[in-house]
CSV table of C-alpha atoms and ligand atoms in Angstrom, one decimal:
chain,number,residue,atom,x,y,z
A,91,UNK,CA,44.3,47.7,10.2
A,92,UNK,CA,40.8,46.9,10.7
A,93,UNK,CA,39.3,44.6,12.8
A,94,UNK,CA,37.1,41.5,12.1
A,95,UNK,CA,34.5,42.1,14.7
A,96,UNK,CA,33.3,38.3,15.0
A,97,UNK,CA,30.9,39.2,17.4
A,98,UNK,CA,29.2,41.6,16.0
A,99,UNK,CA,28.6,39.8,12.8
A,100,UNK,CA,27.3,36.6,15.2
A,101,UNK,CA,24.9,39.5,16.4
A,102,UNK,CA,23.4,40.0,13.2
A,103,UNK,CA,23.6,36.6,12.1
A,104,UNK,CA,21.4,35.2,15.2
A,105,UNK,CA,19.2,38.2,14.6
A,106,UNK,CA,18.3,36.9,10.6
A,107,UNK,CA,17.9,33.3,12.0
A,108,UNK,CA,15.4,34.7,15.2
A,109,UNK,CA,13.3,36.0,12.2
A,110,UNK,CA,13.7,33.1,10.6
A,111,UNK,CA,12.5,31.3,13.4
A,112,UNK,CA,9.3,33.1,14.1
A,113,UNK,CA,8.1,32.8,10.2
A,114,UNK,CA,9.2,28.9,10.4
A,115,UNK,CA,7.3,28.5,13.6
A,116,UNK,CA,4.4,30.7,12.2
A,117,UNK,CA,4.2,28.0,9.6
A,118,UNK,CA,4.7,24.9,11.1
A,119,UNK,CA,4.0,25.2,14.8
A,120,UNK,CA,7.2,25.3,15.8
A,121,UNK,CA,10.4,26.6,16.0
A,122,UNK,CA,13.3,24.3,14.2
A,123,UNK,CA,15.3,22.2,16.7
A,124,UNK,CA,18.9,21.3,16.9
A,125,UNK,CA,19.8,18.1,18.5
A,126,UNK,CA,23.4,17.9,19.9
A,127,UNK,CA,24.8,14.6,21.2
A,128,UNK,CA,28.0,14.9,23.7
A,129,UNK,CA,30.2,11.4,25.0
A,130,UNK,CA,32.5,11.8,27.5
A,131,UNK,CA,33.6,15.0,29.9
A,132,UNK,CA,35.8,16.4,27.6
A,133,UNK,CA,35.8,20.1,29.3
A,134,UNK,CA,36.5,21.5,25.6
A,135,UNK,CA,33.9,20.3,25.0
A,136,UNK,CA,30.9,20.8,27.5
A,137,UNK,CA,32.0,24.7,27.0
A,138,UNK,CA,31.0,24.1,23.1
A,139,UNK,CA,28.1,22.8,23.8
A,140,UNK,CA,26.8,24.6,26.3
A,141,UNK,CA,27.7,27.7,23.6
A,142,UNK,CA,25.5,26.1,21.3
A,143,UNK,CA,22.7,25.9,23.8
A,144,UNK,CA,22.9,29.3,24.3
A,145,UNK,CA,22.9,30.1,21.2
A,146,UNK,CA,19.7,28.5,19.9
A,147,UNK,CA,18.0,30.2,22.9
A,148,UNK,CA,19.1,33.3,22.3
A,149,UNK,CA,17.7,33.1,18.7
A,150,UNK,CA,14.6,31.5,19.5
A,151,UNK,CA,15.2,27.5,18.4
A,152,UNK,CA,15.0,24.6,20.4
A,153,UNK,CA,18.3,22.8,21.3
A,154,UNK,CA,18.1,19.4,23.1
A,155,UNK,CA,21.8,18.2,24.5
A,156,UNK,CA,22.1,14.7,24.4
A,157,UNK,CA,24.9,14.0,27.4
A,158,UNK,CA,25.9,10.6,27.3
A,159,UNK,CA,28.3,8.7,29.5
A,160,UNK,CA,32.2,8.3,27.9
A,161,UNK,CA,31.7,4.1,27.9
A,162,UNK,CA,28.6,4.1,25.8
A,163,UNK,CA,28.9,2.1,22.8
A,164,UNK,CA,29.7,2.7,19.4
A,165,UNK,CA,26.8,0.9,18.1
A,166,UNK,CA,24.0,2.5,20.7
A,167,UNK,CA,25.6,6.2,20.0
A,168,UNK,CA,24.7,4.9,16.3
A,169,UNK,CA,21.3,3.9,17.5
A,170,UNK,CA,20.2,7.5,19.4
A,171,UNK,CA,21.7,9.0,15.5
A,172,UNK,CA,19.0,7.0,13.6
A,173,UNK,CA,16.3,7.8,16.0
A,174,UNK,CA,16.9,11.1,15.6
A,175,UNK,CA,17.2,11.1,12.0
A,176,UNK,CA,14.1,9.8,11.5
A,177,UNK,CA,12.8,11.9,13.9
A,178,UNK,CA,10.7,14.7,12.8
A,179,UNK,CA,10.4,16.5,15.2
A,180,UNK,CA,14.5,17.3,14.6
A,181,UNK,CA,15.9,19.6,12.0
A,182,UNK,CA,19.4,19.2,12.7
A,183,UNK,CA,22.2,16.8,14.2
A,184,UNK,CA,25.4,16.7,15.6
A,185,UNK,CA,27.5,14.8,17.7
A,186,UNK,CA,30.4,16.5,19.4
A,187,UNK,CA,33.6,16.0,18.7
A,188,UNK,CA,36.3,13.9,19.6
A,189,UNK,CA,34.5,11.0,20.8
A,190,UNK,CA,35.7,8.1,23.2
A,191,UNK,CA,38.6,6.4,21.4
A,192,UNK,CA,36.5,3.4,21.2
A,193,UNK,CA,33.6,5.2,18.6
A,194,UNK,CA,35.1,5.9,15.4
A,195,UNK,CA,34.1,9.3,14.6
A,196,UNK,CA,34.2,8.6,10.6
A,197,UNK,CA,31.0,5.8,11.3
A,198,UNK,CA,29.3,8.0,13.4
A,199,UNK,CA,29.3,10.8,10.9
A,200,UNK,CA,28.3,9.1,8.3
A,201,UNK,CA,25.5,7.6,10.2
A,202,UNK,CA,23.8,11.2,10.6
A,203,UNK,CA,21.2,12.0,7.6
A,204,UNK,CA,22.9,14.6,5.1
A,205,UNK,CA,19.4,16.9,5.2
A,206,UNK,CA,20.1,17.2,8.9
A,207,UNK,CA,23.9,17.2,8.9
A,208,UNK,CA,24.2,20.8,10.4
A,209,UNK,CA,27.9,20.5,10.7
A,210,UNK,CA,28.2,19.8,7.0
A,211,UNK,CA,30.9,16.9,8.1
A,212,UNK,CA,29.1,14.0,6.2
A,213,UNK,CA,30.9,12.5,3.0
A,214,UNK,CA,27.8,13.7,1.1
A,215,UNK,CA,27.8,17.6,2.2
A,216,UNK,CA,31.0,17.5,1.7
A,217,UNK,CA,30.9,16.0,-1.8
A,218,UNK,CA,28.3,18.4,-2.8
A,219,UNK,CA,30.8,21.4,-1.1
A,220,UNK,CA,34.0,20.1,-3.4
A,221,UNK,CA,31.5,19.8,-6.6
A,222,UNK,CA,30.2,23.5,-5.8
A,223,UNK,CA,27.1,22.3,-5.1
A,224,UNK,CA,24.8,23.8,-2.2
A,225,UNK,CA,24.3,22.1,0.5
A,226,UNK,CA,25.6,21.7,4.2
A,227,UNK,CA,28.5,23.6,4.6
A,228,UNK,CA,30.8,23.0,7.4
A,229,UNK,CA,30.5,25.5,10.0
A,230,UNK,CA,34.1,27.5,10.6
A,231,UNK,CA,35.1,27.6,7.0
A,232,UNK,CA,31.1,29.2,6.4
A,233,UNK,CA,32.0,31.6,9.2
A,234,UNK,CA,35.4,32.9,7.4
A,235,UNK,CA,34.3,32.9,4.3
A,236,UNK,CA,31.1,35.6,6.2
A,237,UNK,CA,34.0,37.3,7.4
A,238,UNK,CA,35.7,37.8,4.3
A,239,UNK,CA,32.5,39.2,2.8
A,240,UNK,CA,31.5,41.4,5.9
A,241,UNK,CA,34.8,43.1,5.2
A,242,UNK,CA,33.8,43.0,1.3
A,243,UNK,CA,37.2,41.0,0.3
A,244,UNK,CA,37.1,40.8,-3.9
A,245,UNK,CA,38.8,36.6,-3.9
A,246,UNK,CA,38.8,36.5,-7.6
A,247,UNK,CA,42.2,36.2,-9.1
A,248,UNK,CA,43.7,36.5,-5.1
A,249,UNK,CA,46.5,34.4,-3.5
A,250,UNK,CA,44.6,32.7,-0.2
A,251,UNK,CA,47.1,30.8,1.7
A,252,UNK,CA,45.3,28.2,4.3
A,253,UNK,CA,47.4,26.4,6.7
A,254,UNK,CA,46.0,23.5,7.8
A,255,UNK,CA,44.7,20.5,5.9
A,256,UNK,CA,41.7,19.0,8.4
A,257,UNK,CA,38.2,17.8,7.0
A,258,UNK,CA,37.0,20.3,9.4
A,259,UNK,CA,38.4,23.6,9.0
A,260,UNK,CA,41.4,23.7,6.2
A,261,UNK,CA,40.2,21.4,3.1
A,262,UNK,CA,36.2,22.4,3.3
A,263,UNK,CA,38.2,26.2,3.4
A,264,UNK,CA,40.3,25.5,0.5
A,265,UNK,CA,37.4,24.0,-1.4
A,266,UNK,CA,35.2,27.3,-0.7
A,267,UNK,CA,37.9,30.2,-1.7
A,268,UNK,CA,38.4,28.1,-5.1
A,269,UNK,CA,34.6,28.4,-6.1
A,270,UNK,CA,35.2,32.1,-5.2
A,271,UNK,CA,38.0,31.9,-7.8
A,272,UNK,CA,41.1,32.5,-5.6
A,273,UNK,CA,44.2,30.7,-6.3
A,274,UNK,CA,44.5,28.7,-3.3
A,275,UNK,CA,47.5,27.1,-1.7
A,276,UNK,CA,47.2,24.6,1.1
A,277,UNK,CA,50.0,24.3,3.7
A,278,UNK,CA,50.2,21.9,6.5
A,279,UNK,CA,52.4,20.2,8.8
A,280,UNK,CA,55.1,18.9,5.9
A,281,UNK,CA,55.4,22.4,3.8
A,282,UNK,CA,58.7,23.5,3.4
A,283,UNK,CA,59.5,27.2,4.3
A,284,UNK,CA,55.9,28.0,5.1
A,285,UNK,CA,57.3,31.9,6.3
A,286,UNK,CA,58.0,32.3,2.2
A,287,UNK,CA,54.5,30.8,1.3
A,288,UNK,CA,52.4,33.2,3.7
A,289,UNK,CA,54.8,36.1,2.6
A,290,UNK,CA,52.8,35.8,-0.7
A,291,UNK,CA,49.1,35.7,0.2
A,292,UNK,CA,46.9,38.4,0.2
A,293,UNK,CA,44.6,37.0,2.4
A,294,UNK,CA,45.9,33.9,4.7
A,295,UNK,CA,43.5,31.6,6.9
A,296,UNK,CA,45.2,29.9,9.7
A,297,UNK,CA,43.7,26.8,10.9
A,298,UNK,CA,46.6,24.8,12.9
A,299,UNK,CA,46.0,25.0,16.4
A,300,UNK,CA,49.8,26.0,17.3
A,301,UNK,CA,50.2,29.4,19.6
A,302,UNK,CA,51.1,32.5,17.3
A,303,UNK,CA,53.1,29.8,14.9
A,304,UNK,CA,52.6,32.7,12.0
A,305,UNK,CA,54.5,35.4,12.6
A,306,UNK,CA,53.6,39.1,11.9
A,307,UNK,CA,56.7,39.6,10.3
A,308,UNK,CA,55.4,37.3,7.7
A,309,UNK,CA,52.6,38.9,6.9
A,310,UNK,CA,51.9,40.8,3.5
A,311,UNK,CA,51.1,44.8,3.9
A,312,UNK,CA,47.4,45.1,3.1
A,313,UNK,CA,46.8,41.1,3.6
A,314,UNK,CA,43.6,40.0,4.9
A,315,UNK,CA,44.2,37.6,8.1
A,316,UNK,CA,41.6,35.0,9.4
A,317,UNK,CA,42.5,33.2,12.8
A,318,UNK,CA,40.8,30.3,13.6
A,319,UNK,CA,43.2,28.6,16.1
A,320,UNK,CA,42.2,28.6,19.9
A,321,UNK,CA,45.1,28.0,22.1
A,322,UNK,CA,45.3,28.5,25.7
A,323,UNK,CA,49.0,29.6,26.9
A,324,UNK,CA,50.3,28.3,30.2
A,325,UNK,CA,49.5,31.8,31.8
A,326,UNK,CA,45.4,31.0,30.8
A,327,UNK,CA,45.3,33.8,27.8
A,328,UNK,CA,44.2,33.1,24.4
A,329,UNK,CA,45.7,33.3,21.5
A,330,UNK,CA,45.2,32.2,18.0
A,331,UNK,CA,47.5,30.7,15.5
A,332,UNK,CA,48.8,33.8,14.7
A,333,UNK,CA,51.1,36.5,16.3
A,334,UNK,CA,48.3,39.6,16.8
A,335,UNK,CA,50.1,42.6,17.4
A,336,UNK,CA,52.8,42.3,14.7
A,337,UNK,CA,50.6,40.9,12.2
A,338,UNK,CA,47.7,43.6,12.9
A,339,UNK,CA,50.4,46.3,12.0
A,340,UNK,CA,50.6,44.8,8.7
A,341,UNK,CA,47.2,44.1,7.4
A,342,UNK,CA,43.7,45.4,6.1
A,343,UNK,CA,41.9,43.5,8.1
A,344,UNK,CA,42.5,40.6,10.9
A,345,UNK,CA,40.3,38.7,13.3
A,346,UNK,CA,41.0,38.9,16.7
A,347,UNK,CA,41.2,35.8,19.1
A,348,UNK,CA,39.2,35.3,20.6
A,349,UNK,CA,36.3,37.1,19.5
A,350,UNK,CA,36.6,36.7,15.4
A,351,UNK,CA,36.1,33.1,13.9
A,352,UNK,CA,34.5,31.2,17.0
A,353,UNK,CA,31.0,33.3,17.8
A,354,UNK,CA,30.9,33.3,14.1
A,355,UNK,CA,31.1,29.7,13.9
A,356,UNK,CA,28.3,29.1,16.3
A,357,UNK,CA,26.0,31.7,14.6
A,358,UNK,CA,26.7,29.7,11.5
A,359,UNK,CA,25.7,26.6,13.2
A,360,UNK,CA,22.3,28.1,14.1
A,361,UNK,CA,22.0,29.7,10.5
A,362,UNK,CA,22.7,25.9,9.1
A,363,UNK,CA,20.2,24.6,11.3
A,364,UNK,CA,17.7,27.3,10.4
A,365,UNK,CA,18.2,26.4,6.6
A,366,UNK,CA,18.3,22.6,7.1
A,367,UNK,CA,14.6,22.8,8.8
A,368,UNK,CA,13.5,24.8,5.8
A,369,UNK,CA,14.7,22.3,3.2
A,370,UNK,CA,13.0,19.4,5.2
A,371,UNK,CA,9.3,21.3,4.8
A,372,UNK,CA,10.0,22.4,1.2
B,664,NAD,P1,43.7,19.6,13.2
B,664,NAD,O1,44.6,19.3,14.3
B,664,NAD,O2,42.7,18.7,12.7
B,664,NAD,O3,44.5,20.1,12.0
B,664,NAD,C1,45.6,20.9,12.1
B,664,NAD,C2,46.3,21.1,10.8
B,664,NAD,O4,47.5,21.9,11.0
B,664,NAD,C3,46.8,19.8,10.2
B,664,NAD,O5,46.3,19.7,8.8
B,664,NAD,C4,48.3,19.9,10.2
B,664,NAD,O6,48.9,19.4,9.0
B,664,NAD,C5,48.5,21.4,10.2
B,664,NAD,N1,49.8,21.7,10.9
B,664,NAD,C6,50.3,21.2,12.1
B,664,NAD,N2,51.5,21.8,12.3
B,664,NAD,C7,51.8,22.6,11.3
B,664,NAD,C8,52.9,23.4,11.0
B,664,NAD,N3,53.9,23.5,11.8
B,664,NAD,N4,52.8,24.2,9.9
B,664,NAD,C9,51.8,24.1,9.1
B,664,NAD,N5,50.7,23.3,9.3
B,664,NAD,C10,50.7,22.6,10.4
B,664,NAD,O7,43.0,21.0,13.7
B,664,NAD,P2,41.6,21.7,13.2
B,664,NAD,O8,40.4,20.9,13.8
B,664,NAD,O9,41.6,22.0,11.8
B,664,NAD,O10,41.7,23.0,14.1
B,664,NAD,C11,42.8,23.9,13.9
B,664,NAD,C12,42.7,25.0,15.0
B,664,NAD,O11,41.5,25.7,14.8
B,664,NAD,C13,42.7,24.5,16.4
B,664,NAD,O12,43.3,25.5,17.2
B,664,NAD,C14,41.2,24.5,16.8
B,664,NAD,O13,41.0,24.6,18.2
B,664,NAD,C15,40.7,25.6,16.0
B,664,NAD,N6,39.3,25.6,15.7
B,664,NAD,C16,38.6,26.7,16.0
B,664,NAD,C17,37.3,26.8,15.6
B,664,NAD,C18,36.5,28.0,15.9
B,664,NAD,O14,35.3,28.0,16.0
B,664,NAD,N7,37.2,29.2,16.1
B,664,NAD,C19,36.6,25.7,15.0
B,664,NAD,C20,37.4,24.6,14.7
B,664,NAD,C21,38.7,24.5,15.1
């Protein structure tokens, strides 16, 4: 077994875009800026975002956080997203999820400008993502699918197996292992005897959210195993969605958890937002 080295790969990653940055601000006087809008005190989520922050520093962009009180309304969270769409001074958007229940996530989304849609999460990116188009691409599916090709995985012709069937993480996934021409099956919470459906992939991405719910034992010798689940266990560890130990005596290659898909997926975010400030100047 190898191992996925997340990390490492983020290294490299926010290297490129630090590069990046420099010639952009070299260019246009300065360096591209993320804007990231946060509602609420969800803990989750201040850790994300203050990731983020950290993250643009480190690779020399400008991040401004947004933090905004959990009983602001739909309609001025809608307002501060226009303002900063037509801002430009501001590359990229987002806007942390979940929201309040009282903001419908799907308006907000949608209210964020596809050229600055950094997450990839608006109806357009992703339209352009299912037509094999470029454009925006989500940011944890991006950072498997680097993972894949840091470890040089041929998809053509492959069984990929991804359980879970969000916007986010498993359909954006599903969408980008077809266009690299693997037959792709997508499990979720309904599939019947999931065990026998994993038993058959040669590379599996699990995106459920459910403490070790794939079991090693499952896994096919020589499979390739992406783990994007976070879950914390009652003792504080972290673990991913699937079991490590008996899985990583199984296949070629496996991310660990932590430490695989989530640096990755904020090094993508900073790579997205590096791109989506060079399309705007084009
Ligand atoms: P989600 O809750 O939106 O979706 C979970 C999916 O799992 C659903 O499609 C559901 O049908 C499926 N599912 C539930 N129970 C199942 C079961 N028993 N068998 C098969 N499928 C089942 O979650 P999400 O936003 O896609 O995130 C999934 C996990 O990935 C979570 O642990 C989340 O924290 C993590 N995540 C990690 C990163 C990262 O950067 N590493 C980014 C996004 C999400």
């Amino acid at each position: 077994m190898a191992l996925l080295d997340g990390k490492k790969l983020a290294k490299s990653i926010r290297k490129d875009v630090r590069e990046g940055a420099q010639d952009f601000a070299k260019r246009w006087g300065r360096p591209p800026t993320l804007d990231v809008v946060i509602v609420g005190e969800d803990p989750a989520s201040q850790i994300y975002v203050r990731n983020k922050e950290r993250a643009c520093l480190k690779a020399g962009l400008i991040s401004h956080t947004h933090r905004l009180s959990a009983d602001l309304s739909q309609s001025d969270l809608i307002e501060l997203v226009r303002n900063l769409n037509i801002d430009e001074a501001v590359d990229g958007v987002i806007v942390q999820l979940p929201l309040p229940e009282h903001i419908d996530p799907d308006v907000v989304i949608r209210a964020i400008g596809p050229i600055k849609d950094v997450d990839g999460f608006h109806p357009i990116n992703l339209g352009h993502l299912f037509a094999g188009r470029p454009g925006l691409i989500p940011c944890t599916p991006l950072a498997c699918m680097r993972l894949l090709d840091m470890a040089e995985v041929d998809l053509k012709g492959k069984n990929a197996v991804v359980v879970g069937r969000s916007m986010t993480v498993g359909k954006p996934m599903a969408m980008m292992l077809l266009e690299r021409h693997a037959t792709v099956t997508v499990c979720h919470s309904r599939t019947e005897k999931l065990a026998h459906v994993v038993a058959e992939a040669d590379v599996v991405i699990a995106a459920v959210g459910q403490a070790e719910l794939i079991k090693g034992e499952w896994i096919k010798r020589g499979a390739v195993v992406i783990d994007v689940g976070i879950n914390r266990l009652e003792d504080g560890a972290l673990v991913g969605d699937v079991e490590f130990d008996t899985a990583s005596a199984r296949a070629s290659w496996i991310t660990p958890v932590p430490g695989g898909v989530g640096p990755m997926t904020v090094a993508c975010l900073i790579s997205n937002t590096l791109e989506a400030a060079k399309k705007r100047v084009a």
